[in-house]
C-alpha positions as a Markdown table, in Angstrom:
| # | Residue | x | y | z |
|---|---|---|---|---|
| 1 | Unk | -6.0 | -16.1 | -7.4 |
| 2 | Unk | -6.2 | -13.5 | -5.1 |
| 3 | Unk | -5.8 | -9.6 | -5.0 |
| 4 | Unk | -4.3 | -8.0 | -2.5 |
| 5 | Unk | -7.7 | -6.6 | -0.9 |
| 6 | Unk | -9.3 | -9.8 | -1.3 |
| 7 | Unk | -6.8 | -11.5 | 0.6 |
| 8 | Unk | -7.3 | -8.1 | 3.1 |
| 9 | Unk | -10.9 | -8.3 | 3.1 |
| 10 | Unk | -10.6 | -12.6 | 4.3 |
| 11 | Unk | -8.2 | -12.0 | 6.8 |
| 12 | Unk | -10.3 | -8.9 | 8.0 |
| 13 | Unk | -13.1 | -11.7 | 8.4 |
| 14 | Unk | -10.8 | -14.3 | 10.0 |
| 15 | Unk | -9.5 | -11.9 | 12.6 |
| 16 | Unk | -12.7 | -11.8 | 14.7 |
| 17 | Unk | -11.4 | -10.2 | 17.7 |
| 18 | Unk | -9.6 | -7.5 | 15.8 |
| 19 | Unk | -6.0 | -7.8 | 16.6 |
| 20 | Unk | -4.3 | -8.0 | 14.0 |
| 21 | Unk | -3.6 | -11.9 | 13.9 |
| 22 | Unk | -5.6 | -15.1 | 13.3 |
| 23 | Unk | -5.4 | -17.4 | 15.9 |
| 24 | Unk | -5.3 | -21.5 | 15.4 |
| 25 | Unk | -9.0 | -21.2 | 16.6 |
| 26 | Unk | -10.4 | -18.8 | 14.6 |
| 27 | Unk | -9.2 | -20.9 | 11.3 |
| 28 | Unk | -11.4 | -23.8 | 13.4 |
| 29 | Unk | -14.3 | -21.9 | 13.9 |
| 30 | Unk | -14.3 | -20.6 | 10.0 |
| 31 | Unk | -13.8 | -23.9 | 8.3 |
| 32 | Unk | -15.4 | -22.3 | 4.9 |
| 33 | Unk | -12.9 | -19.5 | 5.2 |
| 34 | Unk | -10.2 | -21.7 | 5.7 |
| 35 | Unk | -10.4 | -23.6 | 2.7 |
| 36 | Unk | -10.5 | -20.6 | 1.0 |
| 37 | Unk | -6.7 | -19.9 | 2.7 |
| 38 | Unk | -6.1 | -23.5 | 1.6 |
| 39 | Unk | -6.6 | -23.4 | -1.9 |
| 40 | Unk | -4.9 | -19.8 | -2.4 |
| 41 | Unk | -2.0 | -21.3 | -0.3 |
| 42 | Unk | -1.7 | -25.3 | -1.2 |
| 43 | Unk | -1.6 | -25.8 | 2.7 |
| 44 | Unk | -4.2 | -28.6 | 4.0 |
| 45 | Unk | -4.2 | -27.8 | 7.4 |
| 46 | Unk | -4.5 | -24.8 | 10.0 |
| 47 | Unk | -1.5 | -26.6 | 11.5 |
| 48 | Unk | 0.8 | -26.3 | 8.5 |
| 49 | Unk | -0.1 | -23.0 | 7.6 |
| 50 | Unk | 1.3 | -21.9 | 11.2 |
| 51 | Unk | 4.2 | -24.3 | 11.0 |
| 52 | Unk | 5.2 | -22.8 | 7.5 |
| 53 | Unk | 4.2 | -19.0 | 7.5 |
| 54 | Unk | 4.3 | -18.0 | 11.7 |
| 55 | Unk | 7.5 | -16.3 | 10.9 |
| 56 | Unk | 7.5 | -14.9 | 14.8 |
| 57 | Unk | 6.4 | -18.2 | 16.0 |
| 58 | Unk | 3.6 | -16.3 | 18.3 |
| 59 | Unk | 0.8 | -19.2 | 17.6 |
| 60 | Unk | -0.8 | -17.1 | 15.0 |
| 61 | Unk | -0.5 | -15.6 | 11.3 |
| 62 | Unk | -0.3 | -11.5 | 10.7 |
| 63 | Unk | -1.7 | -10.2 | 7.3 |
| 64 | Unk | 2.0 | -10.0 | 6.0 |
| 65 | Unk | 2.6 | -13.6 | 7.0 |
| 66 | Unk | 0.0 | -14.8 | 5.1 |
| 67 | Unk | 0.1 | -12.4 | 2.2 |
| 68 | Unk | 4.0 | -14.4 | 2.1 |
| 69 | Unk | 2.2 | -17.6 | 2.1 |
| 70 | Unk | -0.2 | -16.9 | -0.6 |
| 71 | Unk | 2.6 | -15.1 | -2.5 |
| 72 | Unk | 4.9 | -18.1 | -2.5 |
| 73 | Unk | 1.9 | -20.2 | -3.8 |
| 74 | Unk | 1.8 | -17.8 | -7.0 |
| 75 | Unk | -1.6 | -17.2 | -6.0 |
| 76 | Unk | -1.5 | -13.0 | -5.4 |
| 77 | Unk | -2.2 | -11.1 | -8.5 |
């Protein structure tokens, strides 16, 4: 389970370019910090995570989209 600033803190690493979003790719190119996402969300893949949780369907995940996704997993103390 995950606090709140922990789940800040790995989406703060995930979001490489700064903006605010993590892209498909950088969920690639950080395979250990995307199982991390996995096991605080119960999502396998990248893929579903996006198909779930990208609320605006922009291609990536905000902060609040997966804070939902890690909430909905019980996972967020």
């Amino acid at each position: 389970m995950a606090t709140e600033q922990e789940l800040q803190s790995l989406f703060n690493k995930l979001d490489t370019d700064l903006d605010g979003k993590i892209s498909i790719n950088d969920l690639f190119l950080s395979p250990g910090l995307s199982t991390i996402i996995s096991s605080e969300t119960n999502i396998s893949t990248p893929q579903e995570l996006l198909v779930n949780y990208d609320s605006d369907s922009d291609g990536s995940i905000t902060f609040e989209e997966l804070k939902s996704a890690v909430e909905k997993a019980n996972n967020l103390t």
